[in-house]
Coordinates of C-alpha atoms and ligand atoms in Angstrom, one line a residue:
Chain O
M1 CA 135.7 116.5 69.9
T2 CA 133.1 117.3 72.9
E3 CA 130.8 115.4 74.2
P4 CA 127.3 114.7 74.6
L5 CA 125.2 116.2 78.1
L6 CA 122.7 113.5 77.5
S7 CA 123.0 111.1 75.7
L8 CA 120.5 108.0 75.2
R9 CA 121.2 104.3 73.7
D10 CA 119.0 101.8 72.3
V11 CA 116.2 102.9 75.1
R12 CA 113.8 100.6 76.2
A13 CA 111.0 101.2 78.6
G14 CA 107.8 101.6 80.4
Y15 CA 106.0 101.3 82.8
G16 CA 106.4 97.3 85.1
A17 CA 106.3 94.6 82.1
G18 CA 104.0 97.2 79.9
I19 CA 106.4 98.8 77.9
V20 CA 105.8 102.1 77.0
L21 CA 109.1 103.6 74.6
D22 CA 111.3 101.3 72.3
G23 CA 115.2 102.6 70.5
I24 CA 114.5 106.0 71.5
S25 CA 117.8 107.0 71.1
F26 CA 119.7 110.8 70.5
D27 CA 122.0 113.3 72.3
L28 CA 121.6 116.7 73.8
P29 CA 125.0 119.1 73.1
A30 CA 125.6 121.3 76.8
R31 CA 123.3 123.8 76.2
G32 CA 122.3 122.8 73.9
S33 CA 117.8 122.7 73.5
L34 CA 115.3 119.9 72.1
A35 CA 111.2 119.7 71.7
V36 CA 109.6 116.7 72.0
L37 CA 106.6 116.8 69.6
G38 CA 103.4 113.9 69.2
R39 CA 100.7 113.1 69.8
N40 CA 98.9 112.9 73.3
G41 CA 99.4 109.3 74.5
V42 CA 103.0 108.7 72.9
G43 CA 104.5 108.7 75.0
K44 CA 106.1 111.9 74.9
S45 CA 105.4 112.0 79.5
T46 CA 107.5 108.6 80.2
L47 CA 110.3 109.9 78.0
I48 CA 110.7 112.7 80.2
L49 CA 110.5 110.1 83.7
T50 CA 112.3 108.0 81.7
L51 CA 115.1 110.3 82.1
M52 CA 114.7 111.2 86.3
G53 CA 114.6 107.2 86.9
Y54 CA 110.6 106.5 87.4
T55 CA 110.4 104.5 84.7
Q56 CA 111.8 100.6 84.2
I57 CA 114.4 99.9 81.8
A58 CA 114.3 96.7 79.6
R59 CA 117.6 97.2 77.4
G60 CA 119.7 100.5 76.2
R61 CA 121.9 103.6 78.6
I62 CA 121.3 105.9 79.8
V63 CA 124.6 108.3 79.7
W64 CA 125.7 111.8 81.3
R65 CA 128.3 113.6 81.0
G66 CA 130.4 110.4 80.3
A67 CA 128.3 109.0 83.5
D68 CA 126.2 105.8 83.4
I69 CA 122.9 106.9 84.5
T70 CA 120.8 104.2 83.6
G71 CA 120.1 102.4 86.9
Q72 CA 120.9 105.3 89.1
P73 CA 117.0 106.9 91.2
P74 CA 116.0 110.5 90.8
H75 CA 117.1 112.7 93.7
R76 CA 120.7 111.8 92.4
R77 CA 119.6 112.8 88.3
A78 CA 117.8 115.9 90.9
R79 CA 121.6 115.8 92.1
A80 CA 123.8 115.3 89.0
G81 CA 122.5 118.1 87.5
I82 CA 118.8 117.3 85.6
G83 CA 115.4 119.1 86.7
W84 CA 112.5 118.6 86.4
V85 CA 109.4 120.3 84.9
A86 CA 106.1 117.3 85.5
Q87 CA 102.8 117.4 83.3
E88 CA 101.0 117.8 86.5
R89 CA 103.0 120.8 88.0
E90 CA 102.6 119.0 91.2
I91 CA 103.2 122.3 93.7
F92 CA 103.8 120.5 97.6
A93 CA 100.7 121.9 98.7
T94 CA 101.2 122.4 102.1
L95 CA 104.1 124.5 101.7
S96 CA 104.5 128.6 100.5
V97 CA 105.1 129.9 97.4
E98 CA 108.6 130.7 98.8
E99 CA 109.0 126.7 100.3
N100 CA 108.4 125.3 97.3
L101 CA 111.4 127.0 95.2
T102 CA 114.0 127.3 98.7
V103 CA 113.3 123.4 99.8
A104 CA 115.0 121.3 97.2
A105 CA 117.2 124.9 96.3
R106 CA 120.5 124.5 95.4
D107 CA 123.9 126.7 94.7
G108 CA 124.4 128.8 91.3
S109 CA 123.4 131.6 89.9
W110 CA 119.5 130.6 89.2
T111 CA 118.4 132.3 93.4
L112 CA 115.5 133.3 94.8
A113 CA 115.8 136.8 93.5
A114 CA 116.4 136.4 90.3
V115 CA 113.9 133.7 90.5
Y116 CA 111.5 135.7 91.4
D117 CA 112.8 138.4 88.1
L118 CA 111.4 136.6 86.3
F119 CA 108.2 135.5 87.1
P120 CA 107.3 138.4 89.9
R121 CA 103.7 137.2 90.4
L122 CA 105.5 134.3 91.7
A123 CA 107.3 137.4 94.7
E124 CA 104.1 139.2 95.4
R125 CA 102.4 135.3 95.5
R126 CA 105.7 134.5 97.7
R127 CA 103.3 133.5 101.7
N128 CA 100.5 131.7 99.8
L129 CA 100.6 128.2 100.8
G130 CA 100.2 126.7 97.0
N131 CA 97.4 125.0 96.7
Q132 CA 96.5 129.0 96.6
L133 CA 97.2 129.7 92.9
S134 CA 95.9 130.1 89.9
G135 CA 97.3 127.0 87.1
G136 CA 99.3 129.9 85.7
E137 CA 100.7 130.6 89.1
Q138 CA 101.7 126.9 89.4
Q139 CA 103.4 126.3 86.5
M140 CA 105.3 129.2 87.7
L141 CA 106.4 127.9 90.8
A142 CA 107.5 124.5 88.9
I143 CA 109.0 125.7 86.4
A144 CA 110.9 128.6 89.4
R145 CA 111.1 125.3 91.8
A146 CA 113.4 124.2 89.5
L147 CA 115.2 126.2 88.2
M148 CA 115.9 126.9 91.3
T149 CA 117.9 124.0 92.0
N150 CA 120.0 125.5 89.0
P151 CA 120.4 122.3 86.7
A152 CA 122.7 121.8 83.9
L153 CA 120.0 120.2 82.1
L154 CA 115.9 121.6 82.7
L155 CA 113.0 118.8 81.6
L156 CA 109.4 120.8 80.5
D157 CA 106.6 118.8 80.2
E158 CA 103.7 120.5 78.4
P159 CA 103.6 123.7 80.3
L160 CA 102.1 125.7 78.8
E161 CA 99.3 123.1 78.4
G162 CA 95.7 124.6 79.6
L163 CA 96.0 128.4 80.4
A164 CA 94.7 131.2 78.7
P165 CA 96.5 132.2 75.9
I166 CA 97.4 135.4 78.0
V167 CA 99.4 133.7 80.4
V168 CA 101.1 131.2 77.3
E169 CA 102.2 134.2 75.6
E170 CA 103.1 135.4 79.4
L171 CA 104.5 132.0 80.1
A172 CA 106.2 131.4 76.3
A173 CA 107.7 135.2 77.1
A174 CA 110.0 134.0 80.8
I175 CA 110.7 130.4 78.6
R176 CA 112.1 132.6 76.2
R177 CA 114.0 135.2 78.1
M178 CA 115.0 131.9 80.5
T179 CA 116.5 130.2 78.0
E180 CA 118.3 133.3 76.3
Q181 CA 120.2 134.4 79.6
G182 CA 120.5 130.7 80.9
E183 CA 123.8 129.0 80.6
G184 CA 121.4 125.5 80.8
A185 CA 120.5 122.8 78.8
F186 CA 117.0 121.9 77.7
I187 CA 114.6 119.7 76.8
L188 CA 110.4 120.8 75.6
V189 CA 107.9 118.7 74.8
E190 CA 105.0 121.5 73.7
Q191 CA 101.5 120.5 72.7
H192 CA 101.9 124.1 71.1
A193 CA 104.5 123.2 68.2
D194 CA 105.2 126.6 66.7
I195 CA 105.9 128.4 70.0
A196 CA 108.7 124.1 71.8
L197 CA 110.0 124.8 67.3
S198 CA 110.4 129.0 67.9
L199 CA 111.8 127.7 70.6
T200 CA 113.9 125.3 70.4
R201 CA 117.3 123.9 68.2
S202 CA 116.4 120.3 67.6
A203 CA 113.3 119.0 67.3
L204 CA 112.3 115.4 67.9
V205 CA 108.3 113.7 67.2
L206 CA 107.5 110.3 68.4
E207 CA 104.1 108.3 66.9
R208 CA 103.5 104.9 69.4
G209 CA 107.0 105.4 71.7
R210 CA 109.0 105.4 68.6
I211 CA 111.3 108.4 67.6
V212 CA 109.9 109.2 63.8
H213 CA 111.5 112.5 63.8
S214 CA 113.4 114.2 63.9
G215 CA 115.9 117.5 62.9
P216 CA 116.7 121.2 63.7
S217 CA 113.6 123.0 64.9
A218 CA 113.7 125.5 62.4
Q219 CA 113.3 123.1 59.0
L220 CA 110.8 121.3 60.5
L221 CA 108.7 124.9 61.8
A222 CA 109.1 126.2 58.1
D223 CA 107.2 122.3 57.0
P224 CA 104.4 122.7 58.3
A225 CA 103.0 120.5 55.5
A226 CA 105.4 117.6 57.4
L227 CA 103.9 118.8 60.6
D228 CA 100.8 118.5 60.0
R229 CA 101.3 114.6 58.6
L230 CA 103.3 114.0 61.5
I231 CA 101.4 115.4 65.1
G232 CA 98.0 117.5 63.7
L233 CA 98.4 121.3 63.3
R234 CA 96.7 122.8 66.5
L235 CA 95.0 124.8 64.6
A236 CA 93.8 122.3 61.8
E237 CA 92.1 120.5 64.4
A238 CA 90.8 124.2 66.2
Chain U
M1 CA 88.6 115.3 141.5
L2 CA 86.5 114.3 140.1
S3 CA 85.4 118.5 139.2
V4 CA 84.7 118.4 135.4
L5 CA 88.3 121.0 136.1
G6 CA 89.1 118.1 136.9
M7 CA 88.5 116.5 135.2
L8 CA 89.6 118.3 132.3
F9 CA 93.1 118.5 133.9
D10 CA 93.6 115.2 133.6
G11 CA 92.3 114.3 130.5
I12 CA 94.7 117.0 128.9
A13 CA 97.6 115.3 130.6
Y14 CA 96.7 112.3 129.2
G15 CA 96.4 113.7 125.6
M16 CA 100.0 115.0 126.3
L17 CA 101.3 111.7 126.9
L18 CA 99.0 110.6 123.2
F19 CA 100.4 113.7 122.0
L20 CA 104.0 112.7 122.4
M21 CA 102.9 108.8 121.0
S22 CA 102.1 109.2 117.9
V23 CA 102.9 112.3 116.3
G24 CA 106.4 110.7 115.5
L25 CA 103.8 107.8 114.1
S26 CA 101.8 109.9 112.2
V27 CA 104.1 111.8 110.5
T28 CA 106.1 109.2 109.2
L29 CA 103.0 107.2 107.8
G30 CA 102.5 110.9 106.7
M31 CA 105.5 109.9 104.3
M32 CA 105.7 106.9 103.3
N33 CA 102.2 105.3 104.0
F34 CA 104.5 102.7 105.9
V35 CA 101.4 100.8 108.5
N36 CA 104.3 100.7 111.8
L37 CA 101.9 99.2 114.1
A38 CA 105.1 98.6 116.3
H39 CA 105.1 102.6 117.7
C40 CA 103.7 100.9 120.6
S41 CA 107.0 98.4 121.8
F42 CA 109.1 101.6 121.3
A43 CA 107.3 104.0 124.3
M44 CA 106.5 100.5 125.9
L45 CA 110.9 100.6 125.4
G46 CA 111.3 104.3 126.8
G47 CA 109.0 102.6 129.6
Y48 CA 111.3 99.7 130.7
V49 CA 114.5 102.7 130.0
T50 CA 112.8 104.4 132.9
V51 CA 111.7 101.9 135.2
T52 CA 115.3 99.8 134.9
L53 CA 118.0 103.4 135.3
M54 CA 115.6 104.2 138.6
N55 CA 115.4 100.9 140.3
D56 CA 118.2 99.4 139.8
A57 CA 120.3 102.4 139.1
G58 CA 118.8 104.7 140.9
W59 CA 119.2 107.3 138.6
P60 CA 117.0 110.4 138.6
F61 CA 114.0 110.6 137.0
F62 CA 114.5 113.1 134.3
A63 CA 118.1 112.2 134.5
T64 CA 116.2 108.7 132.4
L65 CA 114.3 110.7 130.1
P66 CA 116.6 111.7 127.2
I67 CA 118.5 108.3 127.9
A68 CA 114.6 107.0 127.0
F69 CA 114.3 108.9 123.7
V70 CA 117.4 107.6 122.6
A71 CA 117.4 104.2 123.2
A72 CA 113.3 104.3 121.3
A73 CA 115.3 106.1 118.6
A74 CA 118.3 103.6 118.1
A75 CA 115.9 100.4 118.2
S76 CA 113.9 102.1 115.5
V77 CA 116.7 103.0 113.3
V78 CA 118.8 99.4 113.7
L79 CA 114.1 98.2 112.5
E80 CA 114.3 100.2 110.2
R81 CA 117.5 99.3 108.5
V82 CA 117.0 96.2 109.7
F83 CA 113.3 94.8 108.9
F84 CA 110.8 97.5 107.7
R85 CA 112.8 99.5 104.8
R86 CA 112.3 96.1 102.7
F87 CA 108.6 97.2 103.4
Y88 CA 108.2 99.5 101.5
H89 CA 106.9 99.3 98.6
A90 CA 104.9 95.6 99.9
G91 CA 101.4 96.4 100.6
E92 CA 99.5 97.2 104.1
L93 CA 99.1 93.4 105.0
P94 CA 102.8 92.5 104.5
Q95 CA 103.4 95.3 106.3
C96 CA 100.8 95.0 109.5
L97 CA 102.3 91.6 110.1
L98 CA 105.1 92.6 110.3
T99 CA 105.1 95.0 112.6
I100 CA 102.5 92.9 114.7
G101 CA 104.7 90.5 114.9
I102 CA 106.9 92.6 116.4
V103 CA 104.3 93.8 118.5
F104 CA 104.2 90.3 120.3
V105 CA 107.7 90.3 120.0
S106 CA 107.8 93.1 121.9
I107 CA 106.1 91.9 124.7
A108 CA 107.4 88.4 124.7
A109 CA 111.0 89.5 125.1
A110 CA 109.3 92.1 128.4
A111 CA 107.3 89.5 130.3
Y112 CA 110.7 87.4 129.7
I113 CA 113.0 90.0 131.2
Y114 CA 110.5 92.1 133.6
G115 CA 107.7 89.2 134.3
T116 CA 103.8 90.3 133.6
D117 CA 103.7 92.5 137.2
Q118 CA 103.4 96.2 137.1
Q119 CA 106.2 97.8 137.5
P120 CA 106.8 100.0 140.4
V121 CA 107.2 103.4 140.2
Q122 CA 108.7 106.0 142.7
L123 CA 108.6 108.9 141.3
P124 CA 111.4 111.6 143.3
D125 CA 109.4 113.4 146.6
Y126 CA 109.7 116.6 144.9
L127 CA 107.8 115.1 141.8
Q128 CA 104.8 113.8 144.3
G129 CA 101.5 115.7 146.2
S130 CA 99.5 118.4 144.8
L131 CA 99.5 122.4 144.0
H132 CA 96.3 124.7 145.3
L133 CA 94.9 126.7 143.1
M134 CA 91.9 128.5 142.5
G135 CA 90.7 126.5 144.9
L136 CA 91.5 122.9 143.5
D137 CA 94.3 120.3 143.5
F138 CA 96.4 119.9 140.3
A139 CA 98.7 117.0 140.7
V140 CA 102.0 118.1 140.6
Y141 CA 104.2 115.4 138.2
R142 CA 100.3 116.3 136.1
L143 CA 101.3 120.1 135.4
V144 CA 105.3 119.2 135.2
L145 CA 104.0 116.4 132.3
I146 CA 102.6 119.2 130.5
A147 CA 104.9 121.6 130.1
I148 CA 107.3 119.2 129.1
A149 CA 105.1 118.4 126.6
L150 CA 104.0 121.6 125.8
A151 CA 107.4 121.8 125.8
I152 CA 108.5 119.5 123.4
T153 CA 105.4 120.8 121.0
V154 CA 106.9 124.1 120.6
L155 CA 110.3 122.9 119.8
L156 CA 108.3 120.3 117.4
V157 CA 105.9 123.0 115.3
V158 CA 108.7 125.2 115.2
T159 CA 111.2 122.7 113.7
V160 CA 109.4 121.6 111.5
E161 CA 107.0 124.9 110.5
A162 CA 110.1 126.6 110.5
T163 CA 113.4 124.5 109.4
R164 CA 114.4 123.7 106.0
F165 CA 114.9 120.4 107.6
G166 CA 111.2 121.0 108.9
A167 CA 109.5 122.7 105.3
K168 CA 111.7 118.7 103.7
V169 CA 109.8 116.7 105.6
R170 CA 106.0 118.0 105.0
A171 CA 107.3 117.8 101.4
A172 CA 108.1 114.5 101.3
V173 CA 105.1 113.7 102.7
N174 CA 102.9 116.1 99.8
N175 CA 104.4 114.3 97.4
Q176 CA 107.3 111.8 97.6
R177 CA 108.3 112.3 93.9
M178 CA 108.6 115.3 93.8
A179 CA 109.8 115.9 96.1
R180 CA 112.9 112.5 95.1
G181 CA 112.8 114.5 91.7
L182 CA 114.2 117.6 93.2
G183 CA 117.2 115.8 94.9
I184 CA 115.7 114.7 98.1
D185 CA 116.7 111.4 99.8
V186 CA 113.8 110.9 100.8
D187 CA 115.1 108.1 102.6
T188 CA 117.5 108.4 104.4
L189 CA 115.1 111.6 105.6
F190 CA 112.8 109.0 106.6
A191 CA 114.8 107.1 107.9
V192 CA 116.1 109.9 110.0
T193 CA 111.8 111.4 110.9
F194 CA 111.4 107.7 112.2
A195 CA 113.8 108.2 114.3
L196 CA 113.0 110.9 115.6
G197 CA 109.3 109.7 116.2
S198 CA 110.9 107.0 117.9
G199 CA 112.6 109.5 120.1
L200 CA 109.6 110.9 120.7
A201 CA 106.9 106.9 121.4
G202 CA 109.9 106.8 123.9
L203 CA 109.7 109.8 125.9
G204 CA 106.3 109.4 125.5
G205 CA 106.3 105.6 127.2
A206 CA 109.2 107.4 130.3
L207 CA 106.5 109.8 130.7
A208 CA 103.4 108.0 130.9
I209 CA 104.4 105.4 133.3
A210 CA 103.8 106.9 136.2
M211 CA 100.3 107.3 135.5
L212 CA 100.2 104.6 133.0
G213 CA 101.5 101.9 134.7
L214 CA 103.9 99.7 132.5
D215 CA 103.5 96.2 131.7
P216 CA 104.8 94.0 128.2
S217 CA 101.6 94.7 127.1
F218 CA 101.8 98.2 127.0
A219 CA 101.9 97.9 123.4
L220 CA 99.7 96.4 122.8
T221 CA 96.7 98.4 125.1
Y222 CA 98.3 101.6 124.0
L223 CA 99.1 100.7 120.5
I224 CA 95.6 101.5 119.6
Y225 CA 95.2 105.1 121.4
V226 CA 97.8 105.8 118.9
L227 CA 95.7 104.1 116.1
I228 CA 92.9 106.2 117.2
V229 CA 94.9 109.5 117.0
V230 CA 96.4 108.6 114.2
A231 CA 93.5 108.3 111.7
V232 CA 91.7 111.2 113.8
G233 CA 94.2 113.2 113.6
G234 CA 95.2 113.0 109.4
L235 CA 97.8 111.3 108.8
G236 CA 100.8 114.0 108.5
S237 CA 99.4 116.5 110.8
I238 CA 100.8 118.1 113.6
A239 CA 98.2 120.2 114.8
G240 CA 95.4 117.6 113.9
S241 CA 97.1 114.7 116.4
F242 CA 97.5 117.7 119.4
A243 CA 93.7 118.0 118.8
A244 CA 93.1 115.1 118.2
A245 CA 95.2 113.6 121.0
M246 CA 93.8 116.4 123.4
L247 CA 90.3 114.9 123.2
L248 CA 90.1 111.3 122.9
G249 CA 92.5 111.6 126.4
V250 CA 90.1 114.0 127.8
A251 CA 86.3 111.8 126.0
D252 CA 87.8 108.8 127.2
L253 CA 88.8 109.7 131.1
A254 CA 85.1 111.4 130.5
G255 CA 83.1 108.6 130.1
K256 CA 85.3 106.4 132.4
Y257 CA 84.3 108.9 135.8
Y258 CA 81.2 109.4 135.0
I259 CA 79.2 106.5 132.8
P260 CA 82.1 103.7 133.7
A261 CA 79.8 101.4 133.0
F262 CA 80.1 102.7 129.4
G263 CA 83.5 104.3 129.1
S264 CA 86.0 102.6 127.5
I265 CA 82.8 102.3 125.1
L266 CA 82.6 106.5 124.2
I267 CA 86.1 106.2 123.2
Y268 CA 85.3 103.8 119.5
V269 CA 81.3 106.2 119.6
V270 CA 84.1 109.2 120.0
M271 CA 86.5 108.3 116.9
L272 CA 83.4 106.4 114.6
A273 CA 81.6 110.7 115.0
M274 CA 84.8 111.8 113.2
I275 CA 85.9 109.3 110.7
M276 CA 82.5 109.9 109.6
V277 CA 81.6 113.2 109.8
R278 CA 85.4 113.8 108.5
P279 CA 86.7 111.5 106.5
T280 CA 90.4 112.3 106.1
G281 CA 91.2 113.4 110.1
L282 CA 90.8 117.2 111.6
F283 CA 93.5 118.7 109.7
G284 CA 93.5 116.0 107.1
R285 CA 93.9 116.6 103.6
R286 CA 93.4 113.7 101.6
Ligands
ADP1 N1 101.8 105.2 85.6 C1 100.8 104.3 84.2 N2 101.6 103.1 84.1 C2 101.0 102.3 83.1 N3 100.5 103.0 82.0 C3 100.6 104.7 81.8 C4 101.3 105.1 82.8 N4 101.3 106.7 82.2 C5 101.3 107.1 81.4 N5 101.0 105.2 80.4 C6 101.6 104.4 79.3 O1 101.8 105.0 78.6 C7 102.0 105.6 77.0 C8 102.0 107.2 76.9 O2 101.7 108.2 77.9 P1 102.5 109.5 78.1 O3 103.5 108.6 78.0 O4 102.1 109.8 79.3 O5 102.1 110.3 76.4 P2 102.1 111.7 76.8 O6 103.1 112.3 77.3 O7 102.4 111.7 75.1 O8 100.7 112.2 76.1 C9 100.4 105.4 77.2 O9 99.5 104.9 76.3 C10 100.0 105.2 79.0 O10 98.7 104.7 78.9
MG2 MG1 102.7 113.6 78.6

């Protein structure tokens, strides 16, 4: 049998004494893709931060390629193959675009040429400092920077948040291309449920730190009533 | 040599010393938010290493400089491993109390070993005297000092701005959490940076003794200047530290030359004015 790339077993985690996530369990196979949905403040980012090692884990285990990484510090997890695109992008403002890409790069199929090919805009801006970019460009850089570490699992925390519709389309297309050609798995947190579901194989929905639904993405996408009940469709709100 | 040019020259030489003694603190404070008030104790250690090697072992002045660097760097690694790393998440007050304690221990230790007198320093003949250029006298030692400090500054800027090590340091200063999340081992990077910064302070201390003198109060006297440089220059900014050190060196000497009664207060006025105009420092970004 093939062992999952990542599995969470009954994870309870939060910040200091404050528990945010409780009883989180799921498996992600190698090359798998998972959408994490839910309203604001339900713990989606906390789940990503827990996978990276930035929260306190009160109970449960995180297993990566068969090894327990529950207590490992973030830089070890990154080196073990987990790539992170933070919700706030967190571009290094005092580094050039190219330095942002190379500062933590590790060998693999994602090279400078490959990410410039995926995001031609970054090639044009390579000499600019991180703080001279537009929101969309910063998001491209955050994704490209994580790709340059050649992760086996990419964590994307609301990569489309706050971007103009045209940029959303451009980025979604890039993510689609990336996931089609990529060898790796990814977890996509997204408010745009339709886009997230169309990009992934499976999905889970969080509600106040617990998993309230999990199943194939296509199934959820085809059931607008369930979607509306679980997260409230964005279109319905607007 | 009380002309304006002469005063500027001396102020720049003095500023170079202040730069060497403070740039390490600026970078490590920017990276880890660790308040190391004992930074000048490493400078003082460098000074005593040089004095001891010259006076007791008969070493030539220049040969003592690398040893002063290495001794200060090594001492800082030991302190970092044993004490400092336990305090990274402890908040500023415990950090200040710990490191000011180390300052007093270093002062007491220096007084115990060397006494409280100024250390005699006999520079080699070729570093004494002065050069006549354009109708002005330039002390040879101060010229050499400026040349060495400039060379180190260039080396430092190239290392920080144009190498991958330097990019990692800047990334960690800029956003420690993200740096870790990309796989950069910030703790090790910090330990190395800390050792290099302390080594530079040791070198600065060794170069300083012929101009500033050396006694056990060095660790406290120049701490004030170093903190001013860091505050005015902005955390983690090499260019800022350099500009602030030059400004402070010249302003301090100008005050003492031209208005002796008021001179030692002038730098504090300059500092307050700077901080009010630019609270994040000359080149600071936060
Ligand atoms: N650094 C933090 N410290 C304490 N509580 C936090 C922190 N970050 C988020 N939280 C809390 O955790 C809960 C989940 O937040 P988050 O994971 O950011 O939600 P989401 O990403 O789903 O919008 C919220 O109640 C939020 O207030
Ligand atoms: Mg979030």
